[in-house]
JSON list of C-alpha atoms in Angstrom, two decimals:
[
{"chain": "G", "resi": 1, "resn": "UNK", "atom": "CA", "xyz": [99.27, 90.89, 79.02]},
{"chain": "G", "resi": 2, "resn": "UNK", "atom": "CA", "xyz": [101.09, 94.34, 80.44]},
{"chain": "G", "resi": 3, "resn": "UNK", "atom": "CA", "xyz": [98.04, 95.80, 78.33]},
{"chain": "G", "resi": 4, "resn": "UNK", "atom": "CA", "xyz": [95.31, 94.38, 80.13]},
{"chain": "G", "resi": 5, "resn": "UNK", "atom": "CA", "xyz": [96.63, 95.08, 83.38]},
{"chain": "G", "resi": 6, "resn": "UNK", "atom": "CA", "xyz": [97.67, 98.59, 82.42]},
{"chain": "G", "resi": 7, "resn": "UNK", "atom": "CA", "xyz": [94.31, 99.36, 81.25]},
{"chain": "G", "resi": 8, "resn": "UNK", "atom": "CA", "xyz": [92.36, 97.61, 84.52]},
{"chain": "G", "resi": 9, "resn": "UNK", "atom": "CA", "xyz": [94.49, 99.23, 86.72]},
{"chain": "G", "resi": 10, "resn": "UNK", "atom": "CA", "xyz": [94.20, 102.38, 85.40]},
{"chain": "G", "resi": 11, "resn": "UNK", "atom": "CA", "xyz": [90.41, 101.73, 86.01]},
{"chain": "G", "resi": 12, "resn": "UNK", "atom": "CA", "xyz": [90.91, 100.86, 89.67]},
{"chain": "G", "resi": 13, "resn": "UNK", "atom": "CA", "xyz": [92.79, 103.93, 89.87]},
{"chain": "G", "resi": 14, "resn": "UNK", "atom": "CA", "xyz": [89.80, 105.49, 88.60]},
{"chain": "G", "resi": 15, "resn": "UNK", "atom": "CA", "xyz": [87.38, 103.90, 90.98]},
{"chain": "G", "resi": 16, "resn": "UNK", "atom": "CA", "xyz": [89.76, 104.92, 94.00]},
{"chain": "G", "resi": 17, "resn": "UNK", "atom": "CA", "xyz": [89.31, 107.84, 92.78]},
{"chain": "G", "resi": 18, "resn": "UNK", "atom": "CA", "xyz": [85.49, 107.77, 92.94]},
{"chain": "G", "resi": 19, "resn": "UNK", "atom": "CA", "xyz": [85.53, 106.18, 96.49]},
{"chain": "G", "resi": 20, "resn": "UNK", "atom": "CA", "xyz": [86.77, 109.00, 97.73]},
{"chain": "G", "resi": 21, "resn": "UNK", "atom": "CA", "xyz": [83.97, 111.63, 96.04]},
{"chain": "G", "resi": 22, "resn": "UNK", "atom": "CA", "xyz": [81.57, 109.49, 97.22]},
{"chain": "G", "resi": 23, "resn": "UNK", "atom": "CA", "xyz": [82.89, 109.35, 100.62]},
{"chain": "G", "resi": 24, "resn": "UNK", "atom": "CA", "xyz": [82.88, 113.20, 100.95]},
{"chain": "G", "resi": 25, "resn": "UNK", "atom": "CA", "xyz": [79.79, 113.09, 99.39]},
{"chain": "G", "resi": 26, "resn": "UNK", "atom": "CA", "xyz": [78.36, 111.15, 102.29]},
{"chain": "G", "resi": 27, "resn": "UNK", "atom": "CA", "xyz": [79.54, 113.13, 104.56]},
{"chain": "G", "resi": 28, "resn": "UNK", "atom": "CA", "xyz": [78.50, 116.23, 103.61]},
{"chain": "G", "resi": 29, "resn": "UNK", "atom": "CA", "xyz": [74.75, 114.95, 102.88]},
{"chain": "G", "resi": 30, "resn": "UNK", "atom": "CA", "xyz": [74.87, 112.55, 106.16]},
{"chain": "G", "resi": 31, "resn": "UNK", "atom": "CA", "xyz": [72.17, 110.47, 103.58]},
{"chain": "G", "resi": 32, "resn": "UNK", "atom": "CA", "xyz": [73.06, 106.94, 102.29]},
{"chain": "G", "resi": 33, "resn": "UNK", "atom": "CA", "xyz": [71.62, 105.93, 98.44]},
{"chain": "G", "resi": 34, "resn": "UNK", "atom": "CA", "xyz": [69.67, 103.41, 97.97]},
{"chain": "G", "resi": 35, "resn": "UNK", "atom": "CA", "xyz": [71.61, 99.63, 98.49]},
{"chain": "G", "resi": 36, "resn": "UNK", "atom": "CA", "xyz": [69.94, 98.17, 95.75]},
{"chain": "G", "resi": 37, "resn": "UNK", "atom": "CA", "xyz": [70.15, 100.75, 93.28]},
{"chain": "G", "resi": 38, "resn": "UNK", "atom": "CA", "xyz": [73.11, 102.39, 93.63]},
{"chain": "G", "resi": 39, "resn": "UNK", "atom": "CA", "xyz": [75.27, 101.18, 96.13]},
{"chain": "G", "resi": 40, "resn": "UNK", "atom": "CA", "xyz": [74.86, 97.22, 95.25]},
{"chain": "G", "resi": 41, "resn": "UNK", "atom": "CA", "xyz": [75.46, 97.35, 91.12]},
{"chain": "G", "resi": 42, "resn": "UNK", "atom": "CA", "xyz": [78.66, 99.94, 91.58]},
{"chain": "G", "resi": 43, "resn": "UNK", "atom": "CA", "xyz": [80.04, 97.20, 94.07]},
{"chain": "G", "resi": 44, "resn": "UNK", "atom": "CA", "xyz": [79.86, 95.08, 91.38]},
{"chain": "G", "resi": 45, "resn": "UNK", "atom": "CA", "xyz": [80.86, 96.56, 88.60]},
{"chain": "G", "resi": 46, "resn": "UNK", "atom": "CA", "xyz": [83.93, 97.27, 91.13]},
{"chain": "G", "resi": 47, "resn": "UNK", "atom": "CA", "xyz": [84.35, 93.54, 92.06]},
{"chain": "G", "resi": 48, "resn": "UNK", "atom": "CA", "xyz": [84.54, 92.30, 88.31]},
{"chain": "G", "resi": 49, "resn": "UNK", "atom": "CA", "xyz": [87.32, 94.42, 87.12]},
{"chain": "G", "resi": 50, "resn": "UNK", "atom": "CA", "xyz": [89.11, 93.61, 90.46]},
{"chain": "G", "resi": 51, "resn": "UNK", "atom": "CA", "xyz": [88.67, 90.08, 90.23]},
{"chain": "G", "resi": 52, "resn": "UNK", "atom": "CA", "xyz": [89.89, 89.94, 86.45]},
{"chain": "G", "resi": 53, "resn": "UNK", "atom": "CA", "xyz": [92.92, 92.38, 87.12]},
{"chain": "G", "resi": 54, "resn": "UNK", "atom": "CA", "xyz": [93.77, 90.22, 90.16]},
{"chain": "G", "resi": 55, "resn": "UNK", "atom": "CA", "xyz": [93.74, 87.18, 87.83]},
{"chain": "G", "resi": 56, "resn": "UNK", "atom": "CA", "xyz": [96.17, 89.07, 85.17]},
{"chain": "G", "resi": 57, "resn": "UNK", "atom": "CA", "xyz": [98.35, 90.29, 88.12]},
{"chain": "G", "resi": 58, "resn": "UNK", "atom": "CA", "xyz": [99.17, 86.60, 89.37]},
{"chain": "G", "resi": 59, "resn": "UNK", "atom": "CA", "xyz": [100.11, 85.44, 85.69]},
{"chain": "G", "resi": 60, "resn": "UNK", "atom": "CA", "xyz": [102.22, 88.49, 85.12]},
{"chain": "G", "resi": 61, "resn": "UNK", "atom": "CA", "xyz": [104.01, 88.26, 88.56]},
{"chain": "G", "resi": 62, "resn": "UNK", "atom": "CA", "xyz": [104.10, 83.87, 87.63]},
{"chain": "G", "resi": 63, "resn": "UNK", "atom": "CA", "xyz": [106.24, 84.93, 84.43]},
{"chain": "G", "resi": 64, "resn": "UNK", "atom": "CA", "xyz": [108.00, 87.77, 85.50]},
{"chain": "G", "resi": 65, "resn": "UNK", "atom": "CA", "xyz": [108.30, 87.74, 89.58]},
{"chain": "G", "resi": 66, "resn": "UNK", "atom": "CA", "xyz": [109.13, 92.12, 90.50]},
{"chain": "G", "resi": 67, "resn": "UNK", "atom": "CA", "xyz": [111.17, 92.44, 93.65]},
{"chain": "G", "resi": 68, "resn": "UNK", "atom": "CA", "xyz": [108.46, 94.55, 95.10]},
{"chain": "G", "resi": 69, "resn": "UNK", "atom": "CA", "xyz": [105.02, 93.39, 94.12]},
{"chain": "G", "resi": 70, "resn": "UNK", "atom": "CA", "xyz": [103.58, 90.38, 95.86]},
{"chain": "G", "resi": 71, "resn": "UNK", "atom": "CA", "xyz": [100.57, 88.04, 95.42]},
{"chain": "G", "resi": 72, "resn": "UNK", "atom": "CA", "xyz": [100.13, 89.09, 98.79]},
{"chain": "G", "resi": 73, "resn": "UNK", "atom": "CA", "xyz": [99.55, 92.46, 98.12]},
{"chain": "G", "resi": 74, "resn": "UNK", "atom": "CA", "xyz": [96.89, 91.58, 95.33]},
{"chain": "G", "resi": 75, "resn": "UNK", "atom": "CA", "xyz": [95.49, 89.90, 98.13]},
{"chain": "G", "resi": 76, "resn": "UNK", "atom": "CA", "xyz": [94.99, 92.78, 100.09]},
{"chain": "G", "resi": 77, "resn": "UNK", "atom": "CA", "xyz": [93.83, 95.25, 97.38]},
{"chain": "G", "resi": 78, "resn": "UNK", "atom": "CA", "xyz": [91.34, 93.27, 96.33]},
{"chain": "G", "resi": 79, "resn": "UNK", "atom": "CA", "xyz": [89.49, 92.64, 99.49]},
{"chain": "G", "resi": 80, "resn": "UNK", "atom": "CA", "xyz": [90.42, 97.01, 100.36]},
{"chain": "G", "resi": 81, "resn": "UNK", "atom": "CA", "xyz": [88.36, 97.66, 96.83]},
{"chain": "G", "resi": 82, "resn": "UNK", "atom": "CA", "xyz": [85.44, 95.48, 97.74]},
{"chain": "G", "resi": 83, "resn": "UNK", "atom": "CA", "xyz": [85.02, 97.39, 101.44]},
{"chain": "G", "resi": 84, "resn": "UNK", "atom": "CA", "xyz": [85.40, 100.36, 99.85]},
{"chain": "G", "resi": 85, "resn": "UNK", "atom": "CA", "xyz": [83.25, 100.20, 97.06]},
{"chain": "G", "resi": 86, "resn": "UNK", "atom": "CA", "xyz": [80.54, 99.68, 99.60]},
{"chain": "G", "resi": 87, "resn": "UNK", "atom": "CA", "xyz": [82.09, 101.91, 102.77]},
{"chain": "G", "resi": 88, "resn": "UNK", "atom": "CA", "xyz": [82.13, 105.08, 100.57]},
{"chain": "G", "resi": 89, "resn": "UNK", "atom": "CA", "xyz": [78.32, 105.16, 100.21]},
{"chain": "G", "resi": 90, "resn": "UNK", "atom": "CA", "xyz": [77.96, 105.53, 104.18]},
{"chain": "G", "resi": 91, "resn": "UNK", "atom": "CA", "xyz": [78.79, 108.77, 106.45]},
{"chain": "G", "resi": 92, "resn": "UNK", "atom": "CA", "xyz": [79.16, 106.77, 109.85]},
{"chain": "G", "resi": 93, "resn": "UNK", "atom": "CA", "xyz": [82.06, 105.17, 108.09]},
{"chain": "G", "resi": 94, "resn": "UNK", "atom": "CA", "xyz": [85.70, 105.83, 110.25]},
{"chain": "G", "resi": 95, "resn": "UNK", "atom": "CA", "xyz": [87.10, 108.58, 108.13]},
{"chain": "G", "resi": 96, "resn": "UNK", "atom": "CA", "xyz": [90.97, 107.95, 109.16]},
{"chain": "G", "resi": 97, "resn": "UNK", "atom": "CA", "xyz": [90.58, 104.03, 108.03]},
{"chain": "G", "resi": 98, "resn": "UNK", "atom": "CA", "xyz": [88.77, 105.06, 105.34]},
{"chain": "G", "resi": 99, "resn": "UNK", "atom": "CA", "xyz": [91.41, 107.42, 104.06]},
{"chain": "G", "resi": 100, "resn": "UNK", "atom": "CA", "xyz": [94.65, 105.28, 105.51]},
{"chain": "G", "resi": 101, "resn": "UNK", "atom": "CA", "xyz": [92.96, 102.13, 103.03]},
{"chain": "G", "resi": 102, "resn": "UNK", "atom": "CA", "xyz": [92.19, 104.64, 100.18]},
{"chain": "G", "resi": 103, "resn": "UNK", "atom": "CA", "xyz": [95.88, 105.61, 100.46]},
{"chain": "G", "resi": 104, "resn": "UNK", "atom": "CA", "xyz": [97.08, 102.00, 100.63]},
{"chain": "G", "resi": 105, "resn": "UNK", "atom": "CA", "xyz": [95.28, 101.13, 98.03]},
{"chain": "G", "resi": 106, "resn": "UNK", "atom": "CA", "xyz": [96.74, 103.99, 95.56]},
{"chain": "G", "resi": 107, "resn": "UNK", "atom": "CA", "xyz": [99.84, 103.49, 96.52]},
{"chain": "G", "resi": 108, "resn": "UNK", "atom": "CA", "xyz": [99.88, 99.86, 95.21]},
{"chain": "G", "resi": 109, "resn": "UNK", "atom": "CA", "xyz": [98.34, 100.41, 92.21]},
{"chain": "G", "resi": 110, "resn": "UNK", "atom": "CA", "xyz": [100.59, 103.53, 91.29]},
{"chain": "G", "resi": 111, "resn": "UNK", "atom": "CA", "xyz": [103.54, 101.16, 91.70]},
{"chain": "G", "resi": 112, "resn": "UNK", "atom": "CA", "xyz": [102.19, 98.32, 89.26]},
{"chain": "G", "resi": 113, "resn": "UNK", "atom": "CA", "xyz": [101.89, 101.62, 86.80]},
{"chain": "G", "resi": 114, "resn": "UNK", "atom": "CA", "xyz": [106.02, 102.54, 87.32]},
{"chain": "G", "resi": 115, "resn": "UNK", "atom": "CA", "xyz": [106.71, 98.43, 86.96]},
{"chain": "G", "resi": 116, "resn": "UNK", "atom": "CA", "xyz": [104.70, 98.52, 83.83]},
{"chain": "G", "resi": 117, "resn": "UNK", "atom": "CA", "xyz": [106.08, 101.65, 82.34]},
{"chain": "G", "resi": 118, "resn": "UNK", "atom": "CA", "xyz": [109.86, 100.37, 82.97]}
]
């Protein structure tokens, strides 16, 4: 089980990671991709690796509860990856709530790594 959710959230670290060239990328052009081309099948690809590491998350915190990961918080990461995947394609997107979610967003899954490496 720690496997699979090592290896997905490693991925989601990954597409954070993306988000963020893309964003910059967007800004610097000012030029959106196509929706149906580009932006719509990355979304996704995005969603389905959330929505299967969200379902390993909640049986891994069901058998072994951590004092500082919540269902919550899977909650909020998931729907934080699904804006994103979509916000980083566009230039007029708010840069500081764009950056504070990016942020929010690594910060969870960086602490699933340390729980997962102990």
């Amino acid at each position: 089980m720690s496997e699979e959710i090592l290896q997905l959230t490693k991925k989601l670290l990954n597409y954070n990671h993306l988000f963020m060239k893309f964003y910059e990328e967007a800004r610097e052009k000012g030029t959106t991709p196509d929706f149906h081309e580009v932006i719509k099948p990355f979304a996704n690809e995005v969603k389905s690796v959330s929505v299967e590491w969200s379902a390993w998350m909640r049986k891994w915190l069901m058998k072994s509860p951590k004092k500082h990961l919540h269902p919550k918080q899977i909650d909020t990461t998931l729907e934080h990856l699904e804006q994103q995947s979509i916000q980083a394609f566009f230039p007029k997107t708010s840069r500081s709530r764009f950056l504070n979610t990016n942020r929010t967003v690594e910060y969870f899954l960086l602490e699933i790594l340390k729980e997962l490496e102990k």
